[in-house]
mmCIF file of C-alpha atoms in Angstrom:
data_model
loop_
_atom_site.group_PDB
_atom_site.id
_atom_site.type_symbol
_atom_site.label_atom_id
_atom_site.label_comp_id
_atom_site.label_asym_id
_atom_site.label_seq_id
_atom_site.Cartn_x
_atom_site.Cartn_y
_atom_site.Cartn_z
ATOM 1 C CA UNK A 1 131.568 32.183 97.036
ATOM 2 C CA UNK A 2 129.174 30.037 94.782
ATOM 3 C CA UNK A 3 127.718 30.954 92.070
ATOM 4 C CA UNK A 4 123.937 31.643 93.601
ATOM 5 C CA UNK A 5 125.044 34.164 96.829
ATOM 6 C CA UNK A 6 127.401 35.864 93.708
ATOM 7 C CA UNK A 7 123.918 36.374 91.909
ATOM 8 C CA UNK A 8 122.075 37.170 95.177
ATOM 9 C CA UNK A 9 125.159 39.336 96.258
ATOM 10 C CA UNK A 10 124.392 41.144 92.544
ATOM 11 C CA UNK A 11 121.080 41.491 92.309
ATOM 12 C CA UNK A 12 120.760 42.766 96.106
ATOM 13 C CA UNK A 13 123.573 45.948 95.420
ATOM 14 C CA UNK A 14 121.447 46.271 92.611
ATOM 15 C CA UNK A 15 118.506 47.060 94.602
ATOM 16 C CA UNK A 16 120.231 49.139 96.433
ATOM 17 C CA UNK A 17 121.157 51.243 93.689
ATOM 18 C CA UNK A 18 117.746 51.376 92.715
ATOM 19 C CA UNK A 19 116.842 52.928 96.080
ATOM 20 C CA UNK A 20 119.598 55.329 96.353
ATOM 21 C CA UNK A 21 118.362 56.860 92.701
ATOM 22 C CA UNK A 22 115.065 56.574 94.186
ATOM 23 C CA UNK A 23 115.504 58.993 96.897
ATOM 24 C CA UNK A 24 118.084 60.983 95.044
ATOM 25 C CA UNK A 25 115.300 61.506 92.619
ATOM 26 C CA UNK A 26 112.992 61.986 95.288
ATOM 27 C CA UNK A 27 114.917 64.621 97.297
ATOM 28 C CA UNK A 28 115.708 66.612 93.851
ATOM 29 C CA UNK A 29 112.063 66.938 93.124
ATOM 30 C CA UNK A 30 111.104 67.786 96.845
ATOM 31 C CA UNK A 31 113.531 70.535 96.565
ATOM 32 C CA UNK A 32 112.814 71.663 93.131
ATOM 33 C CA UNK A 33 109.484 72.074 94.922
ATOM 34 C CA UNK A 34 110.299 73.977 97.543
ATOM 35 C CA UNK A 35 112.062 76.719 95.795
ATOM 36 C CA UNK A 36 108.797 76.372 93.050
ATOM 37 C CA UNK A 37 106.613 77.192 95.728
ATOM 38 C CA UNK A 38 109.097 80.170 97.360
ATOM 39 C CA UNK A 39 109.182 81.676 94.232
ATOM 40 C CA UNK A 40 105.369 81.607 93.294
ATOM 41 C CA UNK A 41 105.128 83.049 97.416
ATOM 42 C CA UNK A 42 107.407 85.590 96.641
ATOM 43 C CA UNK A 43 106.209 87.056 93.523
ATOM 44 C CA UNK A 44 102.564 86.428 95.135
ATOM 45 C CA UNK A 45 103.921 88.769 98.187
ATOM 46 C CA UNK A 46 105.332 91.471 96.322
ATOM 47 C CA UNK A 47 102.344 91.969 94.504
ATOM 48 C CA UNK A 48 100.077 91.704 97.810
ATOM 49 C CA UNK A 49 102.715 94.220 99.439
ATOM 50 C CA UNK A 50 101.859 96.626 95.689
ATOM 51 C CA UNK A 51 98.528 96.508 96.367
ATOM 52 C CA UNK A 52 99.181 97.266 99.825
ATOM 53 C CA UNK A 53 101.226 100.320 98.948
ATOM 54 C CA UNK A 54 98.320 101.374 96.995
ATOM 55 C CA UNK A 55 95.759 101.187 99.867
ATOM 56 C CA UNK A 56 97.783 102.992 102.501
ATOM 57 C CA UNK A 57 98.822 105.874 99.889
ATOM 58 C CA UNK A 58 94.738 106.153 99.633
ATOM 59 C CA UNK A 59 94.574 105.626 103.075
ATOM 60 C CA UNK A 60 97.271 108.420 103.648
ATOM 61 C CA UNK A 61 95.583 110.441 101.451
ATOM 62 C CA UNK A 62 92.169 110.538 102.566
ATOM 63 C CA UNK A 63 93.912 111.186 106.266
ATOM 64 C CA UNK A 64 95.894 114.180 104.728
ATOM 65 C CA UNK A 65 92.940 116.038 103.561
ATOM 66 C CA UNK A 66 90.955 115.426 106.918
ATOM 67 C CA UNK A 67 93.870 117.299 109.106
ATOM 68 C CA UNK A 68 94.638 119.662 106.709
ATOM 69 C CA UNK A 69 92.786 122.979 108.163
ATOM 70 C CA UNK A 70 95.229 125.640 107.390
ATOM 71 C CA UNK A 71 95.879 126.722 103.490
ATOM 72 C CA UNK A 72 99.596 127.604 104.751
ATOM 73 C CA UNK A 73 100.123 123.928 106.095
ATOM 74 C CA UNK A 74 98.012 122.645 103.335
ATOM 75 C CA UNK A 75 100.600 124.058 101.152
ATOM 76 C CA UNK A 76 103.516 122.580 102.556
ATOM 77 C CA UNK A 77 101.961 119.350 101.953
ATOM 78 C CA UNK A 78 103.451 119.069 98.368
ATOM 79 C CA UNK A 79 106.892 117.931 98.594
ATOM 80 C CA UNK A 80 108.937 117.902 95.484
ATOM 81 C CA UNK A 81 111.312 114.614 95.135
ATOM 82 C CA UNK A 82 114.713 115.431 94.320
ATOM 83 C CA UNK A 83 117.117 112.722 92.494
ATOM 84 C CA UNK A 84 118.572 112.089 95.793
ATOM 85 C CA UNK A 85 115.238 110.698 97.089
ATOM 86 C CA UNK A 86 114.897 108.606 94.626
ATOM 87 C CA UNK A 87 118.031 107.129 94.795
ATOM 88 C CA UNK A 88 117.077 106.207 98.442
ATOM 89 C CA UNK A 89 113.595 105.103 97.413
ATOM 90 C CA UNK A 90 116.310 102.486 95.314
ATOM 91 C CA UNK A 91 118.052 101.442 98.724
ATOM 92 C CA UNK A 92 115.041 101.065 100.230
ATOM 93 C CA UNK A 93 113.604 98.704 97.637
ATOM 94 C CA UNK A 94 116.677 96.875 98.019
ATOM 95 C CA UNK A 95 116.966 96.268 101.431
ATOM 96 C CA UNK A 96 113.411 94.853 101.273
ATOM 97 C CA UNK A 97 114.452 92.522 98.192
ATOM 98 C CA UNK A 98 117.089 91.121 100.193
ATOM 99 C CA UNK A 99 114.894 90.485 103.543
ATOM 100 C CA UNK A 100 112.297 88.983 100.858
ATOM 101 C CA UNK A 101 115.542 87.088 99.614
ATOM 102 C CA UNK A 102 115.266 84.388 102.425
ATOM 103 C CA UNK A 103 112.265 82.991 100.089
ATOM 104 C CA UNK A 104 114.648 82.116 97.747
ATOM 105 C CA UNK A 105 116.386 79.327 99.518
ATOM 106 C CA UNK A 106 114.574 77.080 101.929
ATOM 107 C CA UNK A 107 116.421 76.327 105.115
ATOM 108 C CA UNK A 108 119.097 79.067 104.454
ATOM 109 C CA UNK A 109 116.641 81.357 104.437
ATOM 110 C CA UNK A 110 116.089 81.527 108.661
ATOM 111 C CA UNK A 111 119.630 81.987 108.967
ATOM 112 C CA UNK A 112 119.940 85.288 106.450
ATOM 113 C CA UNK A 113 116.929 86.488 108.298
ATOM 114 C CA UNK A 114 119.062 86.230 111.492
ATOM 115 C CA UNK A 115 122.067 87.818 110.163
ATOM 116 C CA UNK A 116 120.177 90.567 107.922
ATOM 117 C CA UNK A 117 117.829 91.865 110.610
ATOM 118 C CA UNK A 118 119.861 93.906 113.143
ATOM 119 C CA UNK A 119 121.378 95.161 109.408
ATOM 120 C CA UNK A 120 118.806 96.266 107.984
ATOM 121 C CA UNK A 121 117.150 97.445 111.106
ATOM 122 C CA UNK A 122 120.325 99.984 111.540
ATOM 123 C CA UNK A 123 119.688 101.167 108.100
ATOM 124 C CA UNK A 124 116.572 102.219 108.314
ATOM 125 C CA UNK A 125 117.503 103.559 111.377
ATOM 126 C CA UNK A 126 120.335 105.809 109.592
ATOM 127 C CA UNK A 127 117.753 106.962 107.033
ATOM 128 C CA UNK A 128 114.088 107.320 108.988
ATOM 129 C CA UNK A 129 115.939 108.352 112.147
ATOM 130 C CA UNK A 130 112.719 106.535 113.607
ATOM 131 C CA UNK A 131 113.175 103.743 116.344
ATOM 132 C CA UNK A 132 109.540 102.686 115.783
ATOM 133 C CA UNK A 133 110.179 101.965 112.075
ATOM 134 C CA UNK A 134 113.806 100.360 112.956
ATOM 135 C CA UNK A 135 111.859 97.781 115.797
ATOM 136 C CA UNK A 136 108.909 96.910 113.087
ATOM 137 C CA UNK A 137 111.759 96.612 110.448
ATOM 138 C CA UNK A 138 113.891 94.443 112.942
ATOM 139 C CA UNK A 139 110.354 92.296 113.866
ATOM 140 C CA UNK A 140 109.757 91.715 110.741
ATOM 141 C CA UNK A 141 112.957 90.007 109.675
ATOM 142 C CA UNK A 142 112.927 87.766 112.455
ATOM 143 C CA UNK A 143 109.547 86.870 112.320
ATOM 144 C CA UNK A 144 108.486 83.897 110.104
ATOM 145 C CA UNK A 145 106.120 85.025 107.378
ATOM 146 C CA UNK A 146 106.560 88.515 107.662
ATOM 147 C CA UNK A 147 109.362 89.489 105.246
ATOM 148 C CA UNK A 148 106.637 90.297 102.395
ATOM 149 C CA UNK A 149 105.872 93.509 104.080
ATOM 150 C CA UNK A 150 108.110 95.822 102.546
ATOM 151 C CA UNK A 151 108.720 98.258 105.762
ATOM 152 C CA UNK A 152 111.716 100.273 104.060
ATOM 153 C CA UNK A 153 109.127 101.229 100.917
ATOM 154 C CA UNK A 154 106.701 102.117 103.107
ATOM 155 C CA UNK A 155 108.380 104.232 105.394
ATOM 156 C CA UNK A 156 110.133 106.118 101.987
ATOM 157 C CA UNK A 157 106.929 106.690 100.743
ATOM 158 C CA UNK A 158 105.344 108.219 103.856
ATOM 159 C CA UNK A 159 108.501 110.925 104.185
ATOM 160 C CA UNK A 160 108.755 111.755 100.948
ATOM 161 C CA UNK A 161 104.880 111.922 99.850
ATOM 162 C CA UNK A 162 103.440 112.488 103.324
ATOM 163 C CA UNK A 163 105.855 114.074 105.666
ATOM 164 C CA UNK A 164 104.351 116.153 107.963
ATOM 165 C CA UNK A 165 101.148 113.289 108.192
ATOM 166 C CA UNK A 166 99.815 112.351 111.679
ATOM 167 C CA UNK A 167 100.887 108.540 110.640
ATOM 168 C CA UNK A 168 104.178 110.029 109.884
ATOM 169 C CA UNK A 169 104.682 111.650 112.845
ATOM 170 C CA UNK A 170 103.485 108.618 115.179
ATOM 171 C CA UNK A 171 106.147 106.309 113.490
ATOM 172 C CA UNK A 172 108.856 109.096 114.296
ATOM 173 C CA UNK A 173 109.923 109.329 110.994
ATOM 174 C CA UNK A 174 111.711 112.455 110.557
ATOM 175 C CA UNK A 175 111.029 114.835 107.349
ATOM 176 C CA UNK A 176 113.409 114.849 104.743
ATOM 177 C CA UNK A 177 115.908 117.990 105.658
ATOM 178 C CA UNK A 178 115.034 119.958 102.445
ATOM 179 C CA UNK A 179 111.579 118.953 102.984
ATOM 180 C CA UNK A 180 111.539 120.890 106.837
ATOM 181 C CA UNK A 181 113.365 123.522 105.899
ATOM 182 C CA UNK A 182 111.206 124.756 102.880
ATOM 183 C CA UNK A 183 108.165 124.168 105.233
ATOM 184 C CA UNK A 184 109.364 126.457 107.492
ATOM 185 C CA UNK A 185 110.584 128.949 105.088
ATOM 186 C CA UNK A 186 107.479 128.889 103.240
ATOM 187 C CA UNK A 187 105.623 129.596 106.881
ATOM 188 C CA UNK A 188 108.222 132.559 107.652
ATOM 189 C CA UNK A 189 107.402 134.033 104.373
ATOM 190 C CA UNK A 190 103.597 134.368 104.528
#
């Protein structure tokens, strides 16, 4: 080998090198990126899916004192929350942090959405005892886009604040047990 393909031999690896940093460097930022822009749609979400909250508690609300004709039922209306609610309003919060969790890492993300959805689909099903909230639940993990809406909150916040609603009732979720059974004795007692 002379001494002018050693030099071209050289200065073409070099080259090389410079292009493999290139798109190292390329693919690093690209991905840096990516998870930039999941997080900023994340946080965006959660607040969207707050403000959401907010709008259907009104919304819930406003229905609640339309229905309400009798003072008895109007009565029953006010559930207390007990420490064990809370501690489910916790699990429900976290199951919709971890469906949100696919936002987190791009590309990964479609595959926890396959695993988690039948999961947390059976959980809600456990604690709603509602297949209509269990199929949006399900829907919503599998569907691209969707995993903002935080189903498991919602559904919490319409048995424990709302439970004997007309929303509540179409989405089958069942009352909290101490919830129906101090209706009812309430009702036997007047």
């Amino acid at each position: 080998m002379n001494t002018i393909e050693t030099v071209n031999s050289v200065s073409q690896s070099i080259g090389d090198q410079s292009v493999m940093q290139d798109t190292v460097a390329y693919t690093i930022e690209s991905f840096n990126g990516a998870i930039r822009s999941k997080f900023i749609g994340f946080v965006v979400g959660n607040f969207l899916a707050g403000v959401a909250v907010k709008v259907a508690a009104d919304a819930i609300n406003a229905l609640k004192n339309t229905y309400v004709k009798d003072e008895k039922v109007a009565e029953t209306k006010k559930p207390e929350v007990n420490a064990s609610s809370w501690g489910l309003l916790a699990l429900c919060v976290f199951i919709d942090l971890v469906g949100d969790g696919s936002y987190a890492l791009p590309g990964v993300g479609e595959l926890e959405d396959v695993v988690w959805a039948p999961l947390s689909a059976y959980a809600l099903s456990q604690i709603f005892g509602s297949n209509i909230i269990t199929t949006i639940d399900f829907l919503k993990e599998i569907l691209p886009g969707t995993d903002i809406l935080p189903v498991a909150s919602l559904a919490w916040l319409l048995q424990n604040f709302y439970p004997f609603s007309p929303i509540t009732s179409a989405l089958g979720i069942s009352p909290r047990r101490e919830t129906a059974t101090n209706a009812t004795e309430e009702l036997k007692s007047k």
